[in-house]
Tab-separated table of C-alpha atoms and ligand atoms in Angstrom:
chain	number	residue	atom	x	y	z
A	1	MET	CA	-47.664	-101.273	-53.549
A	2	GLU	CA	-46.165	-98.036	-54.786
A	3	ILE	CA	-47.862	-96.154	-51.956
A	4	ILE	CA	-46.352	-98.471	-49.367
A	5	ILE	CA	-42.907	-98.094	-50.931
A	6	ASN	CA	-43.242	-94.316	-50.975
A	7	ILE	CA	-44.315	-94.138	-47.352
A	8	PHE	CA	-41.560	-96.507	-46.278
A	9	LEU	CA	-38.852	-94.566	-48.084
A	10	LEU	CA	-40.223	-91.255	-46.852
A	11	ILE	CA	-40.122	-92.407	-43.237
A	12	LEU	CA	-36.648	-93.816	-43.801
A	13	SER	CA	-35.279	-90.570	-45.212
A	14	VAL	CA	-36.906	-88.398	-42.555
A	15	TYR	CA	-35.469	-90.720	-39.909
A	16	PHE	CA	-31.967	-90.376	-41.323
A	17	ILE	CA	-32.189	-86.617	-41.826
A	18	ILE	CA	-33.236	-86.051	-38.222
A	19	GLY	CA	-30.477	-88.452	-37.221
A	20	LEU	CA	-27.876	-86.485	-39.175
A	21	LEU	CA	-28.896	-83.195	-37.600
A	22	PHE	CA	-29.141	-84.664	-34.127
A	23	GLY	CA	-25.808	-86.457	-34.602
A	24	PHE	CA	-23.768	-83.272	-34.801
A	25	TYR	CA	-25.458	-81.692	-31.802
A	26	PHE	CA	-25.230	-84.879	-29.753
A	27	LEU	CA	-21.616	-85.798	-30.375
A	28	PHE	CA	-20.226	-82.320	-29.869
A	29	ARG	CA	-22.576	-81.135	-27.100
A	30	GLY	CA	-25.190	-83.526	-25.745
A	31	ALA	CA	-23.204	-86.711	-25.279
A	32	SER	CA	-21.051	-85.434	-22.426
A	33	LYS	CA	-24.235	-84.696	-20.480
A	34	ILE	CA	-25.197	-88.354	-20.317
A	35	ASP	CA	-21.719	-89.902	-20.430
A	36	PRO	CA	-18.843	-88.266	-18.512
A	37	LEU	CA	-16.358	-90.322	-20.542
A	38	MET	CA	-17.289	-88.264	-23.609
A	39	GLU	CA	-15.874	-85.062	-22.170
A	40	ASN	CA	-12.261	-85.849	-23.047
A	41	THR	CA	-12.999	-87.962	-26.101
A	42	LYS	CA	-11.085	-86.997	-29.240
A	43	THR	CA	-12.722	-85.704	-32.397
A	44	LYS	CA	-11.835	-88.736	-34.512
A	45	VAL	CA	-13.585	-91.027	-32.038
A	46	ARG	CA	-16.628	-88.753	-32.216
A	47	PHE	CA	-16.730	-89.241	-35.972
A	48	LEU	CA	-16.450	-92.993	-35.541
A	49	LEU	CA	-19.518	-92.845	-33.288
A	50	PHE	CA	-21.414	-90.611	-35.696
A	51	PRO	CA	-23.135	-93.249	-37.883
A	52	GLY	CA	-24.327	-95.124	-34.825
A	53	VAL	CA	-25.884	-91.966	-33.397
A	54	VAL	CA	-27.656	-91.348	-36.704
A	55	VAL	CA	-29.164	-94.842	-36.454
A	56	THR	CA	-30.134	-94.812	-32.774
A	57	TRP	CA	-31.110	-91.181	-32.201
A	58	PRO	CA	-34.605	-91.898	-30.789
A	59	PHE	CA	-33.054	-93.801	-27.876
A	60	LEU	CA	-30.346	-91.221	-27.255
A	61	ILE	CA	-32.803	-88.299	-27.338
A	62	GLY	CA	-34.831	-90.080	-24.671
A	63	ARG	CA	-31.744	-90.349	-22.495
A	64	LEU	CA	-30.894	-86.684	-22.971
A	65	PHE	CA	-34.333	-85.624	-21.774
A	66	LYS	CA	-34.165	-87.917	-18.786
A	67	SER	CA	-30.809	-86.467	-17.769
A	68	LYS	CA	-32.197	-82.926	-17.820
A	69	THR	CA	-35.161	-83.626	-15.538
A	70	PRO	CA	-33.731	-85.753	-12.788
B	23	MET	CA	-11.003	-98.277	-17.831
B	24	GLY	CA	-9.694	-95.069	-19.413
B	25	LEU	CA	-11.095	-91.604	-18.937
B	26	ASP	CA	-12.155	-91.169	-22.527
B	27	TYR	CA	-13.283	-93.386	-25.362
B	28	GLN	CA	-10.672	-94.727	-27.768
B	29	LEU	CA	-11.178	-95.737	-31.377
B	30	VAL	CA	-10.469	-99.321	-30.414
B	31	LEU	CA	-9.193	-100.802	-27.172
B	32	TRP	CA	-6.250	-102.535	-28.761
B	33	ASN	CA	-4.301	-105.421	-27.437
B	34	LYS	CA	-1.852	-107.586	-29.312
B	35	TYR	CA	-4.365	-110.378	-29.885
B	36	LYS	CA	-6.882	-108.070	-31.471
B	37	LYS	CA	-4.243	-106.769	-33.865
B	38	ALA	CA	-3.241	-110.299	-34.812
B	39	TYR	CA	-6.880	-111.300	-35.342
B	40	ASP	CA	-7.521	-108.250	-37.458
B	41	LYS	CA	-4.560	-109.057	-39.661
B	42	ILE	CA	-5.904	-112.564	-40.135
B	43	ILE	CA	-9.332	-111.185	-41.008
B	44	ILE	CA	-8.021	-108.715	-43.581
B	45	ILE	CA	-5.588	-111.145	-45.210
B	46	SER	CA	-8.236	-113.871	-45.444
B	47	MET	CA	-10.697	-111.445	-47.014
B	48	LEU	CA	-8.148	-110.318	-49.609
B	49	LEU	CA	-7.153	-113.905	-50.380
B	50	TYR	CA	-10.779	-114.867	-50.863
B	51	ILE	CA	-11.416	-111.989	-53.260
B	52	ILE	CA	-8.284	-112.758	-55.292
B	53	LEU	CA	-9.087	-116.450	-55.414
B	54	PHE	CA	-12.684	-115.790	-56.373
B	55	ALA	CA	-11.594	-113.437	-59.153
B	56	ALA	CA	-9.019	-115.883	-60.484
B	57	ILE	CA	-11.429	-118.826	-60.543
B	58	THR	CA	-14.206	-116.790	-62.146
B	59	LEU	CA	-11.925	-115.422	-64.830
B	60	ILE	CA	-10.558	-118.859	-65.648
B	61	PHE	CA	-13.950	-120.539	-65.976
B	62	ASN	CA	-16.008	-117.627	-67.160
B	63	SER	CA	-13.730	-115.130	-68.841
B	64	GLU	CA	-16.558	-112.949	-70.151
B	65	THR	CA	-17.597	-111.850	-66.658
B	66	THR	CA	-17.470	-108.078	-66.371
B	67	ILE	CA	-15.501	-106.513	-63.568
B	68	GLU	CA	-18.646	-105.102	-61.920
B	69	THR	CA	-20.353	-108.483	-61.837
B	70	LEU	CA	-17.160	-109.975	-60.479
B	71	VAL	CA	-16.980	-107.458	-57.653
B	72	ILE	CA	-20.668	-107.908	-56.843
B	73	ARG	CA	-20.397	-111.675	-56.674
B	74	ALA	CA	-17.078	-111.801	-54.873
B	75	PHE	CA	-18.130	-109.446	-52.091
B	76	GLY	CA	-21.682	-110.795	-51.816
B	77	SER	CA	-20.460	-114.343	-51.314
B	78	LEU	CA	-17.661	-113.153	-49.009
B	79	ALA	CA	-20.210	-111.332	-46.842
B	80	ILE	CA	-22.489	-114.330	-46.456
B	81	ILE	CA	-19.578	-116.660	-45.697
B	82	MET	CA	-18.398	-114.266	-43.000
B	83	LEU	CA	-21.905	-113.984	-41.607
B	84	ASN	CA	-22.112	-117.761	-41.381
B	85	ILE	CA	-18.826	-117.842	-39.498
B	86	ILE	CA	-19.992	-115.099	-37.144
B	87	LEU	CA	-23.189	-116.978	-36.325
B	88	ILE	CA	-21.326	-120.236	-35.805
B	89	ILE	CA	-18.794	-118.774	-33.334
B	90	GLY	CA	-21.388	-118.261	-30.584
B	91	PRO	CA	-22.574	-121.853	-30.283
B	92	LEU	CA	-19.085	-123.247	-31.021
B	93	ALA	CA	-17.635	-121.322	-28.088
B	94	ARG	CA	-20.361	-122.695	-25.836
B	95	LEU	CA	-19.674	-126.263	-26.933
B	96	ASN	CA	-15.890	-125.988	-26.788
B	97	SER	CA	-14.071	-123.306	-24.854
B	98	ASN	CA	-11.094	-123.353	-27.228
B	99	PHE	CA	-13.148	-121.098	-29.467
B	100	LEU	CA	-13.570	-118.439	-26.785
B	101	PRO	CA	-10.742	-116.165	-28.044
B	102	ILE	CA	-12.516	-115.836	-31.399
B	103	LEU	CA	-15.741	-114.976	-29.589
B	104	TYR	CA	-14.019	-112.090	-27.830
B	105	ASN	CA	-12.921	-110.762	-31.211
B	106	ARG	CA	-16.183	-111.261	-33.047
B	107	ARG	CA	-16.914	-107.547	-33.142
B	108	HIS	CA	-14.313	-106.715	-35.765
B	109	LEU	CA	-15.392	-109.669	-37.831
B	110	GLY	CA	-18.889	-108.209	-37.810
B	111	VAL	CA	-17.771	-104.777	-38.924
B	112	SER	CA	-15.595	-106.279	-41.697
B	113	MET	CA	-18.562	-108.356	-42.841
B	114	PHE	CA	-20.670	-105.213	-43.069
B	115	ILE	CA	-18.000	-103.530	-45.205
B	116	ALA	CA	-17.964	-106.504	-47.586
B	117	ALA	CA	-21.778	-106.460	-47.776
B	118	PHE	CA	-21.713	-102.707	-48.321
B	119	ILE	CA	-19.303	-103.002	-51.264
B	120	HIS	CA	-21.548	-105.699	-52.749
B	121	GLY	CA	-24.710	-103.662	-52.274
B	122	GLY	CA	-23.068	-100.439	-53.377
B	123	PHE	CA	-21.774	-101.950	-56.602
B	124	SER	CA	-25.138	-103.581	-57.312
B	125	ILE	CA	-26.924	-100.276	-56.879
B	126	PHE	CA	-24.327	-98.591	-59.032
B	127	GLN	CA	-24.569	-101.157	-61.794
B	128	PHE	CA	-28.301	-101.780	-61.877
B	129	HIS	CA	-29.981	-98.761	-60.369
B	130	ALA	CA	-27.874	-95.628	-60.700
B	131	LEU	CA	-27.910	-95.174	-64.448
B	132	GLY	CA	-31.511	-94.069	-64.946
B	133	ASP	CA	-32.922	-90.764	-63.815
B	134	VAL	CA	-34.763	-92.287	-60.838
B	135	ASN	CA	-33.221	-92.029	-57.388
B	136	PRO	CA	-31.177	-95.257	-57.067
B	137	ILE	CA	-32.689	-96.271	-53.713
B	138	TYR	CA	-36.182	-95.678	-55.107
B	139	SER	CA	-35.161	-97.719	-58.120
B	140	ILE	CA	-34.241	-100.753	-55.963
B	141	PHE	CA	-37.843	-100.869	-54.823
B	142	THR	CA	-39.602	-99.986	-58.047
B	143	SER	CA	-37.529	-101.186	-61.016
B	144	ASN	CA	-39.149	-104.574	-60.638
B	145	MET	CA	-42.693	-104.473	-59.258
B	146	ASP	CA	-43.238	-108.241	-59.303
B	147	TYR	CA	-43.789	-108.464	-55.547
B	148	ASN	CA	-46.333	-111.246	-55.988
B	149	SER	CA	-44.036	-113.495	-57.918
B	150	LEU	CA	-41.710	-116.033	-56.368
B	151	THR	CA	-39.392	-116.578	-59.303
B	152	ASN	CA	-39.131	-112.930	-60.275
B	153	PHE	CA	-39.337	-111.297	-56.844
B	154	PRO	CA	-37.323	-108.061	-56.472
B	155	PHE	CA	-34.773	-109.793	-54.260
B	156	GLN	CA	-32.635	-106.653	-54.098
B	157	VAL	CA	-35.195	-105.173	-51.691
B	158	LEU	CA	-34.454	-107.967	-49.208
B	159	GLY	CA	-30.722	-107.339	-49.545
B	160	PHE	CA	-31.266	-103.634	-48.981
B	161	ILE	CA	-33.239	-104.122	-45.771
B	162	ALA	CA	-30.676	-106.636	-44.533
B	163	LEU	CA	-27.934	-104.135	-45.288
B	164	LEU	CA	-29.740	-101.489	-43.227
B	165	ILE	CA	-29.831	-103.860	-40.269
B	166	LEU	CA	-26.169	-104.768	-40.677
B	167	PHE	CA	-25.379	-101.051	-40.829
B	168	ALA	CA	-27.265	-100.414	-37.599
B	169	MET	CA	-25.281	-103.182	-35.920
B	170	ALA	CA	-21.860	-102.289	-37.278
B	171	SER	CA	-22.281	-98.610	-36.459
B	172	THR	CA	-23.291	-99.305	-32.863
B	173	SER	CA	-20.623	-101.885	-32.103
B	174	HIS	CA	-18.495	-99.431	-30.101
B	175	ASP	CA	-18.612	-99.673	-26.302
B	176	PHE	CA	-20.099	-96.186	-26.169
B	177	PHE	CA	-23.401	-97.558	-27.470
B	178	LEU	CA	-23.364	-100.551	-25.183
B	179	GLY	CA	-23.389	-98.192	-22.231
B	180	ASN	CA	-25.583	-95.429	-23.575
B	181	LEU	CA	-28.316	-97.387	-25.337
B	182	SER	CA	-28.701	-99.638	-22.275
B	183	ALA	CA	-27.770	-103.279	-22.548
B	184	LYS	CA	-31.352	-104.286	-23.303
B	185	VAL	CA	-31.790	-102.072	-26.356
B	186	TRP	CA	-28.321	-102.920	-27.630
B	187	LYS	CA	-28.916	-106.615	-27.274
B	188	ARG	CA	-32.268	-106.411	-29.066
B	189	LEU	CA	-30.684	-104.486	-31.891
B	190	HIS	CA	-27.950	-107.074	-32.249
B	191	MET	CA	-30.365	-110.002	-32.078
B	192	MET	CA	-31.789	-108.649	-35.315
B	193	VAL	CA	-28.846	-110.312	-37.019
B	194	TYR	CA	-31.012	-113.417	-37.234
B	195	PHE	CA	-33.702	-111.493	-39.070
B	196	ALA	CA	-31.053	-110.056	-41.394
B	197	TYR	CA	-29.716	-113.564	-41.945
B	198	ALA	CA	-33.159	-114.794	-42.982
B	199	LEU	CA	-33.545	-111.858	-45.366
B	200	ILE	CA	-30.158	-112.564	-46.932
B	201	ILE	CA	-30.918	-116.256	-47.406
B	202	ALA	CA	-34.115	-115.244	-49.191
B	203	HIS	CA	-32.178	-112.604	-51.149
B	204	MET	CA	-29.743	-115.240	-52.371
B	205	PHE	CA	-32.231	-117.925	-53.261
B	206	LEU	CA	-34.725	-115.636	-54.954
B	207	GLY	CA	-31.827	-113.923	-56.731
B	208	ALA	CA	-30.357	-117.209	-57.841
B	209	PHE	CA	-33.518	-118.006	-59.825
B	210	GLN	CA	-32.887	-114.937	-61.930
B	211	GLN	CA	-29.113	-114.774	-62.233
B	212	GLU	CA	-26.962	-117.672	-63.384
B	213	THR	CA	-25.524	-118.281	-59.926
B	214	SER	CA	-23.237	-121.288	-59.854
B	215	PRO	CA	-24.415	-124.452	-58.090
B	216	LEU	CA	-21.217	-124.263	-56.045
B	217	THR	CA	-22.280	-120.951	-54.460
B	218	ILE	CA	-25.711	-122.336	-53.665
B	219	GLY	CA	-24.112	-125.482	-52.253
B	220	ILE	CA	-21.782	-123.575	-49.947
B	221	MET	CA	-24.624	-121.353	-48.733
B	222	THR	CA	-26.874	-124.351	-48.050
B	223	ILE	CA	-24.161	-126.084	-46.054
B	224	GLY	CA	-23.559	-122.842	-44.162
B	225	PHE	CA	-27.213	-122.511	-43.310
B	226	PHE	CA	-27.536	-126.055	-42.021
B	227	THR	CA	-24.353	-125.729	-39.963
B	228	VAL	CA	-25.623	-122.548	-38.322
B	229	ALA	CA	-29.051	-124.023	-37.652
B	230	SER	CA	-27.827	-127.352	-36.290
B	231	LEU	CA	-25.194	-125.820	-34.001
B	232	HIS	CA	-27.815	-123.519	-32.523
B	233	LEU	CA	-30.129	-126.479	-31.987
B	234	ILE	CA	-27.390	-128.540	-30.340
B	235	THR	CA	-26.554	-125.782	-27.837
B	236	ALA	CA	-30.218	-125.176	-27.117
B	237	PHE	CA	-30.662	-128.891	-26.501
B	238	LYS	CA	-27.646	-128.985	-24.203
B	239	GLU	CA	-28.987	-126.100	-22.128
B	240	GLN	CA	-32.367	-127.728	-21.954
B	241	LYS	CA	-30.653	-130.800	-20.561
B	242	ILE	CA	-28.962	-128.740	-17.832
B	243	ASP	CA	-32.287	-127.181	-16.924
B	244	SER	CA	-34.231	-130.406	-16.760
B	245	MET	CA	-31.578	-132.310	-14.811
B	246	LYS	CA	-32.989	-133.640	-11.528
B	247	MET	CA	-30.769	-133.204	-8.495
B	248	GLU	CA	-30.968	-135.416	-5.424
B	249	GLU	CA	-32.034	-133.635	-2.296
B	250	GLN	CA	-30.669	-134.302	1.166
B	251	GLU	CA	-31.905	-132.290	4.150
B	252	GLY	CA	-32.337	-129.138	2.100
B	253	TRP	CA	-29.017	-129.513	0.267
B	254	LEU	CA	-28.833	-130.509	-3.381
B	255	LYS	CA	-26.248	-132.980	-4.633
B	256	VAL	CA	-24.160	-131.288	-7.327
B	257	CYS	CA	-21.312	-133.501	-8.559
B	258	THR	CA	-17.910	-134.765	-7.458
B	259	ILE	CA	-14.868	-132.488	-7.285
B	260	SER	CA	-13.111	-134.276	-10.106
B	261	GLU	CA	-15.969	-133.615	-12.522
B	262	ILE	CA	-15.049	-129.924	-12.577
B	263	GLU	CA	-11.901	-128.796	-14.374
B	264	GLU	CA	-9.383	-126.569	-12.578
B	265	ASP	CA	-10.181	-122.832	-12.993
B	266	ARG	CA	-13.480	-123.665	-14.651
B	267	ALA	CA	-17.048	-124.316	-13.637
B	268	LYS	CA	-19.975	-126.610	-14.134
B	269	ILE	CA	-23.436	-125.118	-14.517
B	270	PHE	CA	-26.480	-126.419	-12.633
B	271	THR	CA	-30.040	-125.275	-12.284
B	272	VAL	CA	-31.314	-124.857	-8.746
B	273	LYS	CA	-34.747	-123.362	-8.121
B	274	ASN	CA	-34.959	-122.393	-11.797
B	275	GLN	CA	-31.781	-120.331	-11.528
B	276	ARG	CA	-28.575	-121.295	-13.284
B	277	VAL	CA	-25.661	-121.509	-10.896
B	278	ALA	CA	-21.966	-121.906	-11.729
B	279	VAL	CA	-19.793	-123.966	-9.392
B	280	PHE	CA	-16.133	-122.983	-9.797
B	281	LYS	CA	-13.027	-124.935	-8.830
B	282	TYR	CA	-9.756	-123.060	-8.320
B	283	ASN	CA	-6.695	-123.215	-6.102
B	284	GLY	CA	-8.043	-126.052	-3.991
B	285	LYS	CA	-11.280	-124.152	-3.384
B	286	LEU	CA	-14.884	-124.287	-4.555
B	287	SER	CA	-17.314	-121.372	-4.901
B	288	ALA	CA	-20.761	-121.002	-6.417
B	289	ILE	CA	-22.286	-117.883	-7.953
B	290	HIS	CA	-25.308	-117.031	-10.068
B	291	ASN	CA	-24.472	-117.865	-13.670
B	292	VAL	CA	-25.770	-114.633	-15.220
B	293	CYS	CA	-23.338	-111.788	-15.933
B	294	LYS	CA	-24.550	-108.322	-14.933
B	295	HIS	CA	-23.293	-106.844	-18.156
B	296	GLN	CA	-25.476	-108.546	-20.718
B	297	GLY	CA	-26.389	-111.845	-19.194
B	298	GLY	CA	-23.356	-113.790	-20.416
B	299	PRO	CA	-22.930	-117.323	-18.989
B	300	LEU	CA	-20.289	-116.858	-16.287
B	301	GLY	CA	-19.945	-120.602	-15.808
B	302	GLU	CA	-18.619	-120.923	-19.338
B	303	GLY	CA	-15.827	-118.508	-18.533
B	304	LYS	CA	-12.505	-119.114	-16.809
B	305	ILE	CA	-10.820	-117.929	-13.650
B	306	ILE	CA	-8.206	-115.402	-14.777
B	307	ASP	CA	-5.994	-113.601	-12.227
B	308	GLY	CA	-8.180	-114.948	-9.451
B	309	CYS	CA	-11.399	-113.592	-10.967
B	310	ILE	CA	-14.260	-115.319	-12.720
B	311	THR	CA	-14.084	-113.795	-16.199
B	312	CYS	CA	-17.208	-113.613	-18.330
B	313	PRO	CA	-16.726	-115.320	-21.705
B	314	TRP	CA	-18.654	-112.657	-23.565
B	315	HIS	CA	-16.924	-109.359	-22.846
B	316	GLY	CA	-14.597	-110.083	-19.975
B	317	TYR	CA	-16.360	-108.603	-16.932
B	318	GLN	CA	-14.781	-110.010	-13.781
B	319	TYR	CA	-16.119	-111.202	-10.432
B	320	LEU	CA	-14.413	-112.479	-7.307
B	321	PRO	CA	-15.515	-116.082	-6.714
B	322	SER	CA	-15.858	-115.709	-2.947
B	323	ASN	CA	-18.327	-112.789	-2.977
B	324	GLY	CA	-19.572	-112.325	-6.551
B	325	GLN	CA	-18.351	-108.725	-6.624
B	326	SER	CA	-16.414	-107.073	-9.419
B	327	PRO	CA	-13.043	-105.908	-8.124
B	328	PRO	CA	-12.895	-102.124	-7.471
B	329	PRO	CA	-13.392	-99.648	-9.113
B	330	PHE	CA	-16.238	-101.679	-10.645
B	331	THR	CA	-19.473	-102.163	-8.764
B	332	GLU	CA	-21.258	-105.129	-10.369
B	333	LYS	CA	-22.472	-107.830	-7.983
B	334	VAL	CA	-24.024	-111.239	-8.520
B	335	ALA	CA	-25.703	-113.590	-6.060
B	336	THR	CA	-23.598	-116.187	-4.245
B	337	TYR	CA	-24.437	-119.666	-2.914
B	338	GLN	CA	-23.275	-121.808	-0.016
B	339	LEU	CA	-21.528	-125.080	-0.863
B	340	LYS	CA	-20.531	-127.980	1.369
B	341	LEU	CA	-18.434	-131.069	0.863
B	342	GLU	CA	-19.095	-134.607	2.021
B	343	GLY	CA	-16.084	-136.632	1.049
B	344	ASP	CA	-15.726	-136.070	-2.647
B	345	MET	CA	-19.305	-134.960	-3.237
B	346	ILE	CA	-20.289	-131.293	-3.553
B	347	TYR	CA	-23.641	-130.119	-2.164
B	348	ILE	CA	-25.304	-126.742	-2.677
B	349	ASN	CA	-27.817	-124.831	-0.605
B	350	PRO	CA	-30.489	-123.829	-3.151
B	351	GLU	CA	-31.243	-120.572	-1.336
B	352	ALA	CA	-29.255	-117.746	-2.953
B	353	PHE	CA	-27.584	-115.123	-0.785
B	354	ASP	CA	-28.021	-111.444	-1.626
B	355	GLU	CA	-25.861	-110.186	-4.458
B	356	GLY	CA	-22.278	-109.644	-3.367
B	357	THR	CA	-22.521	-111.617	-0.106
B	358	GLU	CA	-19.166	-112.945	1.092
B	359	VAL	CA	-19.182	-116.771	1.348
B	360	GLU	CA	-16.286	-118.772	2.730
B	361	PRO	CA	-15.142	-121.007	-0.176
B	362	CYS	CA	-15.086	-124.780	0.402
B	363	ASN	CA	-11.526	-126.049	0.788
B	364	TYR	CA	-10.685	-129.535	-0.375
C	409	LIG	C1	-28.483	-102.789	-51.173
C	409	LIG	C2	-28.432	-104.027	-50.927
C	409	LIG	C3	-28.205	-105.140	-51.928
C	409	LIG	C4	-28.386	-105.175	-53.294
C	409	LIG	C5	-28.911	-104.066	-54.197
C	409	LIG	C6	-27.978	-106.482	-53.740
C	409	LIG	C7	-28.017	-106.930	-55.055
C	409	LIG	C8	-27.649	-108.187	-55.479
C	409	LIG	C9	-27.664	-108.625	-56.843
C	409	LIG	C10	-28.048	-107.767	-58.027
C	409	LIG	C11	-27.250	-109.930	-56.860
C	409	LIG	C12	-27.082	-110.839	-58.062
C	409	LIG	C13	-25.648	-110.752	-58.496
C	409	LIG	C14	-25.323	-111.659	-59.643
C	409	LIG	O1	-25.470	-112.869	-59.485
C	409	LIG	O2	-24.919	-111.140	-60.669
C	409	LIG	C15	-26.987	-110.323	-55.502
C	409	LIG	C16	-26.541	-111.568	-55.122
C	409	LIG	C17	-26.114	-111.886	-53.847
C	409	LIG	N1	-26.190	-111.069	-52.726
C	409	LIG	FE1	-26.856	-109.135	-52.679
C	409	LIG	N2	-27.552	-107.208	-52.644
C	409	LIG	C18	-27.678	-106.418	-51.531
C	409	LIG	C19	-27.340	-106.766	-50.221
C	409	LIG	C20	-26.770	-107.976	-49.852
C	409	LIG	C21	-26.327	-108.294	-48.524
C	409	LIG	C22	-26.454	-107.384	-47.299
C	409	LIG	C23	-25.780	-109.561	-48.569
C	409	LIG	C24	-25.150	-110.425	-47.508
C	409	LIG	C25	-24.518	-110.087	-46.463
C	409	LIG	C26	-25.907	-110.035	-49.923
C	409	LIG	C27	-25.486	-111.272	-50.358
C	409	LIG	C28	-25.618	-111.745	-51.657
C	409	LIG	C29	-25.168	-113.038	-52.092
C	409	LIG	C30	-24.463	-114.070	-51.224
C	409	LIG	C31	-25.491	-113.125	-53.455
C	409	LIG	C32	-25.188	-114.301	-54.380
C	409	LIG	C33	-23.820	-114.070	-54.937
C	409	LIG	C34	-23.560	-114.801	-56.196
C	409	LIG	O3	-24.399	-114.713	-57.112
C	409	LIG	O4	-22.506	-115.423	-56.291
C	409	LIG	N3	-26.506	-109.036	-50.673
C	409	LIG	N4	-27.231	-109.242	-54.676
C	410	LIG	S1	-22.129	-110.343	-20.735
C	410	LIG	FE1	-20.711	-108.848	-21.315
C	410	LIG	S2	-19.114	-109.309	-19.935
C	410	LIG	FE2	-20.579	-110.703	-19.339
């Protein structure tokens, strides 16, 4: 059981750490590439979106790649 | 639509609803504290906070889950449905305070990482009466966090409707986890029978309302319609309310027949946004308005008014006296159809 718990928590923390790093890049750079509305979006709104980006980064990364190779 | 994202797209109703939400939450907490202190004056402040916010969160979750089916059964509840998002985020905050205080009180004092401690302080995973119920609460809280943090319109657009919807359907999984969290926890803590009673009633209300709506939809789907030279008999004009619709199933597709301004139009019932039931919405400013998030379509051609570009399929209707008939063959999405005048 302990092994399962350790693996689960390890995956969870790695997931969130990648999310945190990606979050900053995405909200201040990447997001306007896939969503034109983000260009003029204020900083406080970007921070409101931050936790959600941390949670859903695998989906957003996929979208970023798709937008680069049309 | 604006040219950038706002914190919240405010309108006066949303502000009023938010005030109601916050005041009700505060009242509940105060009331809960007062009652607990009167009947059980030895309760510590931490335990009080944990119990008050835990029970508040589950009550709010019950309300949130009831709003959906209630709005489908009775359109008077629609305004609350439109404002459900803030209720969800507030519920997460209540759950977060509950979870945070629990972790602080039970798991943060040792030298083990508190999150690790939730999982390992009690290793009785095989037991029913001594199960580490906190683990279930923790996983539920993660799901609620994922939902609350992605509730902004930005995510609706950028995660794609399908992913977003799947994520938000996980609320039912979270609900199951929380029910288990409460009942397994109640075996170990001296939870009052009143709390258990309220939760049980909540659960059965949620379950039965969902069953009733499912049953109602099933009835619409299995309804047989009389055929007459390729046209299907729908209903009489007076059976439809002004500015509203009735939903029918033709060729396995749900179709909404709207009545407005002395005219009748039929369009495919499924909203392009996230599949909301257009026929449960109203005609507002001449447009069919989706009950879920307010996308609009013109009844005569199924198109969203410019600058929007959504289109749904339209259907041909005809009248014979008072009886409405529909041609079961759908037109292409956005096809202009002359409405039936009566
Ligand atoms: C990190 C996550 C969580 C932890 C560590 C946790 C911990 C606890 C603990 C220790 C209790 C027993 C409290 C007592 O009776 O003294 C409890 C009860 C309860 N929890 Fe949680 N919980 C978590 C998440 C949640 C969530 C997400 C919800 C619901 C939205 C929830 C709802 C409840 C309810 C309704 C009770 C019963 C309240 C009562 O005893 O009056 N919990 N939880
Ligand atoms: S489903 Fe969102 S507006 Fe119709």
